[in-house]
């Protein structure tokens, strides 16, 4: 079968995992990568003098000469990595060429920046053997991060804009997804390769797997800076998660109290509603018009929402919607998870044979589904129960943003401060209920934490979540 493309370009930046991705694409017999072929200071590697008879001087005079030579002589479909500071003439030519396959590799901006700083500190830009790793902490420099962030974001938007205007598509792959064999094989199929690989190349190792708080000397400065930098745009490109609506009918008031609760599904919604009943009769079902009327009638009102740790929230959603026989059970999605997404749910409701080991495996399977679901790799809706909390809060902003964002682990203090500000008596806060059939603490481990972090990197970064335990 004739190939759709003659060559491919990987749009990336430093410390996004492009070496790792390239080393694995080279494992496919029909693909061949040529590194940073258009780096302004060298060609592929600093020691390479020529490639396919093209010297650096010849390349700089006519960059597309090198592309043509690659297509003619490479042992497989050629490709190369392209960063925002590489030869702009290549960008213009490649973007307008439908015979050039576009791959866009991204990574959480903060993680990439910290990795870059550590590499500068240690002079270790790639790791082939973990015994050789050099460990140092990075110092976060706000001005430096913001400059890089906006430069990289502008380049990503430029790529997306050109793709849309020329009627083309690209294969978007995130740093975390590049470490999934299924996704790598999918990328190879996109490039026209029939072969599949069953293991990673093993050439490069992850250098700094620790959480950010363990890699940055002045972590508090990082958190403060990220909070100021265009909060809802940090992970915007690419972001395949659907935008959330304000969901005004779910907003909750209580009697005449000037308090408005904006629930985040999957959080402690029932517990907060019960608490609000101590202020007055609980009411919801507003429209934007009736809620504006309520706001005008309740001068000095305060609104709030409650964040839950991503691990606890996703586990609660899993137990509520897939392991309970109730009106909240998602029966059709449950069946699809069993049949099409290899989530090892019991055929019926959990019985005596559904132990903690089975629950641990089923929850990990569900986490894997949610990751695919949020990146547009499933046909199932992204339910509000497992949508990112940053997307939900952004959705609030289409109508109104909450005055306060309270964290569940400080719920009592947060609510007490709220009613104290309004001069109200503090109702009793009901005890938190445990998930069924197993509480999270019965199955939680590092594997679950890492899997959830892979899905909710944006929430961990936006709201500064640390490991659940």
mmCIF file of C-alpha atoms in Angstrom, residues 7 99 219 290 328 354:
data_model
loop_
_atom_site.group_PDB
_atom_site.id
_atom_site.type_symbol
_atom_site.label_atom_id
_atom_site.label_comp_id
_atom_site.label_asym_id
_atom_site.label_seq_id
_atom_site.Cartn_x
_atom_site.Cartn_y
_atom_site.Cartn_z
ATOM 1 C CA UNK A 7 8.467 12.292 5.657
ATOM 2 C CA UNK A 99 3.014 14.905 2.229
ATOM 3 C CA UNK A 219 8.854 25.074 45.555
ATOM 4 C CA UNK A 290 -33.245 33.156 38.524
ATOM 5 C CA UNK A 328 -26.364 6.881 40.128
ATOM 6 C CA UNK A 354 -14.369 -9.328 45.015
#
